[in-house]
Amino acid sequence: MPQKRLAVLFSGQGSNLESLLKTLHRYTFNGTTLNVVLTLTNKPTAGGIEKSRSYGIEPVVIDHTWFESREAFDGAVVEAIHKAQVDLVVLAGFMRILTPVFTQQVNAINLHPSLLPLFKGANAIKESYEAEVKEAGVSVHVVSEELDGGAIVLQEAFVKEVGMSYEAFEAKIRAIEHQLLPKAVIKLLC
Ligand code: GAR
């Protein structure tokens, strides 16, 4: 049976890492079995570390503050990815601006909490909540040299209800993310 190997990179609480582990890891879709063989974080205090351990996967920690340049950090991350021989890298809340050292050597997708090309960057949820737009949503895109700029793999939108609280808005985005990212992985690999 064909097997595909995944790496998941994260920086924070790791709710998307958890949803990937829960819904994809060791499951078979259309005859292809998916295995998360590498989890990696740049934050030694990231909540996702414990989530990964609870699935028996000890994360690799590569703290970006150990490095003098973005390129040197990316080089270390790329080395860990190559060692793990993965088919796809999933950025699930990996909050780093990546250099060509990464983008030219790694086949990766990124989860972003807005309807790209709107609201690129690190504050997308707040910006799309505050903006006068009728719809918000989530994107999964191919990682390219342009920040949040690669080809869209999947997008899902929802209507911003009048008077919606920020908490409800964020919860809606997170609920969509937890479905959309696994779907995108299956779309690409299975
Ligand atoms: C997610 O909302 C993801 O879309 C966002 O970080 C969060 C990570 O949550 N990523 C970006 O903003 C990328 N620019 P998690 O740690 O619970 O998965």
mmCIF file of C-alpha atoms and ligand atoms in Angstrom:
data_model
loop_
_atom_site.group_PDB
_atom_site.id
_atom_site.type_symbol
_atom_site.label_atom_id
_atom_site.label_comp_id
_atom_site.label_asym_id
_atom_site.label_seq_id
_atom_site.Cartn_x
_atom_site.Cartn_y
_atom_site.Cartn_z
ATOM 1 C CA MET A 1 0.000 0.000 0.000
ATOM 2 C CA PRO A 2 1.427 3.445 -0.918
ATOM 3 C CA GLN A 3 2.598 5.520 2.038
ATOM 4 C CA LYS A 4 3.156 9.288 2.157
ATOM 5 C CA ARG A 5 5.319 10.987 4.737
ATOM 6 C CA LEU A 6 4.434 14.337 6.264
ATOM 7 C CA ALA A 7 6.260 16.946 8.314
ATOM 8 C CA VAL A 8 4.276 19.481 10.351
ATOM 9 C CA LEU A 9 5.929 22.740 11.457
ATOM 10 C CA PHE A 10 4.370 24.868 14.210
ATOM 11 C CA SER A 11 5.139 27.756 16.572
ATOM 12 C CA GLY A 12 2.172 27.977 18.937
ATOM 13 C CA GLN A 13 -0.521 26.037 20.710
ATOM 14 C CA GLY A 14 -0.637 23.481 17.902
ATOM 15 C CA SER A 15 -4.379 23.024 17.542
ATOM 16 C CA ASN A 16 -3.884 22.476 13.810
ATOM 17 C CA LEU A 17 -1.036 20.060 14.424
ATOM 18 C CA GLU A 18 -3.425 18.168 16.703
ATOM 19 C CA SER A 19 -6.189 18.102 14.105
ATOM 20 C CA LEU A 20 -3.737 16.730 11.523
ATOM 21 C CA LEU A 21 -2.528 14.033 13.917
ATOM 22 C CA LYS A 22 -6.075 13.154 14.904
ATOM 23 C CA THR A 23 -7.573 12.975 11.426
ATOM 24 C CA LEU A 24 -4.681 11.924 9.149
ATOM 25 C CA HIS A 25 -1.881 10.201 11.017
ATOM 26 C CA ARG A 26 -1.808 6.488 10.142
ATOM 27 C CA TYR A 27 -5.105 6.722 8.237
ATOM 28 C CA THR A 28 -5.604 5.575 4.657
ATOM 29 C CA PHE A 29 -7.364 7.719 2.049
ATOM 30 C CA ASN A 30 -8.008 6.471 -1.492
ATOM 31 C CA GLY A 31 -5.489 3.676 -0.878
ATOM 32 C CA THR A 32 -2.691 5.953 0.401
ATOM 33 C CA THR A 33 -1.621 5.828 4.053
ATOM 34 C CA LEU A 34 -0.453 9.091 5.603
ATOM 35 C CA ASN A 35 2.199 9.204 8.319
ATOM 36 C CA VAL A 36 3.398 12.254 10.227
ATOM 37 C CA VAL A 37 7.080 11.383 10.553
ATOM 38 C CA LEU A 38 8.407 14.768 11.674
ATOM 39 C CA THR A 39 7.054 17.569 13.846
ATOM 40 C CA LEU A 40 9.251 20.626 14.232
ATOM 41 C CA THR A 41 9.005 23.913 16.094
ATOM 42 C CA ASN A 42 11.073 27.081 16.394
ATOM 43 C CA LYS A 43 9.653 27.758 19.898
ATOM 44 C CA PRO A 44 10.928 25.670 22.824
ATOM 45 C CA THR A 45 7.799 26.664 24.818
ATOM 46 C CA ALA A 46 5.215 25.927 22.095
ATOM 47 C CA GLY A 47 2.076 24.207 23.357
ATOM 48 C CA GLY A 48 2.173 21.956 20.300
ATOM 49 C CA ILE A 49 5.176 20.123 21.741
ATOM 50 C CA GLU A 50 3.019 18.265 24.279
ATOM 51 C CA LYS A 51 0.330 17.624 21.667
ATOM 52 C CA SER A 52 2.920 15.968 19.429
ATOM 53 C CA ARG A 53 4.271 13.890 22.310
ATOM 54 C CA SER A 54 0.771 12.681 23.118
ATOM 55 C CA TYR A 55 0.840 10.988 19.684
ATOM 56 C CA GLY A 56 4.238 9.461 20.411
ATOM 57 C CA ILE A 57 6.162 11.876 18.187
ATOM 58 C CA GLU A 58 9.019 13.742 19.856
ATOM 59 C CA PRO A 59 9.252 17.125 18.122
ATOM 60 C CA VAL A 60 12.489 18.529 16.800
ATOM 61 C CA VAL A 61 13.128 21.948 18.368
ATOM 62 C CA ILE A 62 15.180 24.386 16.302
ATOM 63 C CA ASP A 63 15.036 27.720 18.089
ATOM 64 C CA HIS A 64 15.463 30.579 15.599
ATOM 65 C CA THR A 65 17.262 32.638 18.258
ATOM 66 C CA TRP A 66 20.212 30.210 18.042
ATOM 67 C CA PHE A 67 20.986 31.506 14.535
ATOM 68 C CA GLU A 68 22.511 34.705 13.242
ATOM 69 C CA SER A 69 20.463 34.918 10.078
ATOM 70 C CA ARG A 70 17.146 33.747 8.658
ATOM 71 C CA GLU A 71 19.087 31.767 6.051
ATOM 72 C CA ALA A 72 21.076 29.876 8.699
ATOM 73 C CA PHE A 73 17.886 28.987 10.587
ATOM 74 C CA ASP A 74 16.150 27.905 7.373
ATOM 75 C CA GLY A 75 19.187 25.797 6.462
ATOM 76 C CA ALA A 76 18.911 23.864 9.730
ATOM 77 C CA VAL A 77 15.173 23.348 9.238
ATOM 78 C CA VAL A 78 15.690 22.166 5.648
ATOM 79 C CA GLU A 79 18.329 19.697 6.837
ATOM 80 C CA ALA A 80 15.898 18.172 9.371
ATOM 81 C CA ILE A 81 13.207 17.969 6.677
ATOM 82 C CA HIS A 82 15.518 16.282 4.167
ATOM 83 C CA LYS A 83 16.672 13.811 6.805
ATOM 84 C CA ALA A 84 13.058 12.809 7.436
ATOM 85 C CA GLN A 85 12.488 12.213 3.684
ATOM 86 C CA VAL A 86 8.997 13.667 3.580
ATOM 87 C CA ASP A 87 6.611 14.051 0.662
ATOM 88 C CA LEU A 88 4.998 17.238 1.960
ATOM 89 C CA VAL A 89 5.698 19.846 4.639
ATOM 90 C CA VAL A 90 2.695 21.462 6.310
ATOM 91 C CA LEU A 91 3.109 24.851 7.974
ATOM 92 C CA ALA A 92 0.474 24.845 10.720
ATOM 93 C CA GLY A 93 0.952 28.138 12.507
ATOM 94 C CA PHE A 94 4.696 28.257 11.763
ATOM 95 C CA MET A 95 5.267 31.967 12.331
ATOM 96 C CA ARG A 96 8.478 32.550 10.414
ATOM 97 C CA ILE A 97 9.229 34.547 7.285
ATOM 98 C CA LEU A 98 10.979 32.020 5.084
ATOM 99 C CA THR A 99 13.933 32.672 2.798
ATOM 100 C CA PRO A 100 14.690 31.042 -0.579
ATOM 101 C CA VAL A 101 16.890 28.574 1.344
ATOM 102 C CA PHE A 102 13.592 27.050 2.463
ATOM 103 C CA THR A 103 11.190 27.948 -0.349
ATOM 104 C CA GLN A 104 13.441 26.692 -3.165
ATOM 105 C CA GLN A 105 14.185 23.340 -1.542
ATOM 106 C CA VAL A 106 10.979 22.315 0.202
ATOM 107 C CA ASN A 107 7.557 21.283 -1.070
ATOM 108 C CA ALA A 108 5.304 22.952 1.487
ATOM 109 C CA ILE A 109 1.806 24.281 2.084
ATOM 110 C CA ASN A 110 0.761 26.956 4.566
ATOM 111 C CA LEU A 111 -2.419 27.556 6.515
ATOM 112 C CA HIS A 112 -3.508 31.193 6.634
ATOM 113 C CA PRO A 113 -6.522 32.612 8.509
ATOM 114 C CA SER A 114 -7.942 34.878 5.775
ATOM 115 C CA LEU A 115 -9.273 34.769 2.257
ATOM 116 C CA LEU A 116 -5.984 35.396 0.483
ATOM 117 C CA PRO A 117 -4.869 37.587 -1.208
ATOM 118 C CA LEU A 118 -6.609 39.690 1.463
ATOM 119 C CA PHE A 119 -4.885 40.218 4.815
ATOM 120 C CA LYS A 120 -1.462 38.656 4.360
ATOM 121 C CA GLY A 121 0.905 38.583 7.332
ATOM 122 C CA ALA A 122 0.779 37.826 11.025
ATOM 123 C CA ASN A 123 -2.427 39.655 12.087
ATOM 124 C CA ALA A 124 -4.908 38.294 9.567
ATOM 125 C CA ILE A 125 -7.695 37.366 11.998
ATOM 126 C CA LYS A 126 -7.789 40.779 13.662
ATOM 127 C CA GLU A 127 -7.494 42.611 10.346
ATOM 128 C CA SER A 128 -10.272 40.644 8.654
ATOM 129 C CA TYR A 129 -12.500 41.067 11.728
ATOM 130 C CA GLU A 130 -12.005 44.817 11.724
ATOM 131 C CA ALA A 131 -12.293 45.295 7.966
ATOM 132 C CA GLU A 132 -15.543 46.197 6.268
ATOM 133 C CA VAL A 133 -15.869 42.959 4.314
ATOM 134 C CA LYS A 134 -18.942 40.757 4.081
ATOM 135 C CA GLU A 135 -17.017 37.487 4.083
ATOM 136 C CA ALA A 136 -14.016 36.091 5.902
ATOM 137 C CA GLY A 137 -12.376 32.691 5.759
ATOM 138 C CA VAL A 138 -9.322 30.476 5.630
ATOM 139 C CA SER A 139 -6.806 29.621 2.907
ATOM 140 C CA VAL A 140 -4.329 26.825 2.350
ATOM 141 C CA HIS A 141 -1.706 27.750 -0.219
ATOM 142 C CA VAL A 142 1.531 26.479 -1.679
ATOM 143 C CA VAL A 143 4.564 28.093 -0.042
ATOM 144 C CA SER A 144 6.459 30.314 -2.471
ATOM 145 C CA GLU A 145 9.023 33.071 -2.161
ATOM 146 C CA GLU A 146 6.268 35.648 -1.775
ATOM 147 C CA LEU A 147 4.886 35.812 1.776
ATOM 148 C CA ASP A 148 1.390 34.249 1.803
ATOM 149 C CA GLY A 149 1.471 34.504 -1.978
ATOM 150 C CA GLY A 150 1.639 30.983 -3.481
ATOM 151 C CA ALA A 151 -1.083 29.152 -5.424
ATOM 152 C CA ILE A 152 -4.266 28.436 -3.475
ATOM 153 C CA VAL A 153 -4.897 24.751 -2.693
ATOM 154 C CA LEU A 154 -8.219 25.251 -0.873
ATOM 155 C CA GLN A 155 -10.219 28.141 0.532
ATOM 156 C CA GLU A 156 -13.357 28.271 2.631
ATOM 157 C CA ALA A 157 -15.395 31.388 3.306
ATOM 158 C CA PHE A 158 -18.149 32.313 5.745
ATOM 159 C CA VAL A 159 -20.465 35.284 6.038
ATOM 160 C CA LYS A 160 -19.536 37.738 8.774
ATOM 161 C CA GLU A 161 -22.692 38.119 10.773
ATOM 162 C CA VAL A 162 -23.678 41.621 11.862
ATOM 163 C CA GLY A 163 -22.608 42.181 15.460
ATOM 164 C CA MET A 164 -20.474 39.013 15.572
ATOM 165 C CA SER A 165 -18.076 39.161 18.535
ATOM 166 C CA TYR A 166 -14.340 38.822 17.981
ATOM 167 C CA GLU A 167 -14.382 35.600 20.026
ATOM 168 C CA ALA A 168 -17.108 34.059 17.856
ATOM 169 C CA PHE A 169 -15.293 35.204 14.703
ATOM 170 C CA GLU A 170 -12.009 33.645 15.804
ATOM 171 C CA ALA A 171 -13.727 30.421 16.885
ATOM 172 C CA LYS A 172 -15.346 30.159 13.437
ATOM 173 C CA ILE A 173 -11.955 30.597 11.725
ATOM 174 C CA ARG A 174 -10.355 27.966 13.946
ATOM 175 C CA ALA A 175 -13.170 25.474 13.348
ATOM 176 C CA ILE A 176 -12.767 25.909 9.571
ATOM 177 C CA GLU A 177 -8.980 25.575 9.827
ATOM 178 C CA HIS A 178 -9.240 22.244 11.618
ATOM 179 C CA GLN A 179 -11.257 20.828 8.702
ATOM 180 C CA LEU A 180 -9.601 22.588 5.774
ATOM 181 C CA LEU A 181 -5.939 21.782 6.402
ATOM 182 C CA PRO A 182 -6.424 17.974 6.554
ATOM 183 C CA LYS A 183 -8.624 18.217 3.431
ATOM 184 C CA ALA A 184 -5.841 20.059 1.582
ATOM 185 C CA VAL A 185 -3.282 17.413 2.522
ATOM 186 C CA ILE A 186 -5.564 14.637 1.262
ATOM 187 C CA LYS A 187 -6.206 16.590 -1.939
ATOM 188 C CA LEU A 188 -2.485 16.872 -2.634
ATOM 189 C CA LEU A 189 -1.260 13.447 -1.557
ATOM 190 C CA CYS A 190 -4.052 10.882 -1.867
HETATM 191 C C1 GAR B 1 -3.707 29.523 12.971
HETATM 192 O O1 GAR B 1 -4.826 30.355 13.121
HETATM 193 C C2 GAR B 1 -3.039 29.768 11.624
HETATM 194 O O2 GAR B 1 -3.947 30.049 10.605
HETATM 195 C C3 GAR B 1 -2.189 30.955 11.959
HETATM 196 O O3 GAR B 1 -1.641 30.643 13.221
HETATM 197 C C4 GAR B 1 -2.608 29.911 13.955
HETATM 198 C C5 GAR B 1 -1.948 28.705 14.589
HETATM 199 O O4 GAR B 1 -2.809 28.085 15.506
HETATM 200 N N1 GAR B 1 -1.166 31.151 10.973
HETATM 201 C C6 GAR B 1 -0.834 32.350 10.471
HETATM 202 O O5 GAR B 1 -1.326 33.387 10.879
HETATM 203 C C7 GAR B 1 0.218 32.321 9.391
HETATM 204 N N2 GAR B 1 0.447 33.617 8.867
HETATM 205 P P1 GAR B 1 -2.426 26.669 16.152
HETATM 206 O O6 GAR B 1 -1.044 26.792 16.772
HETATM 207 O O7 GAR B 1 -3.489 26.439 17.188
HETATM 208 O O8 GAR B 1 -2.480 25.634 15.059
#
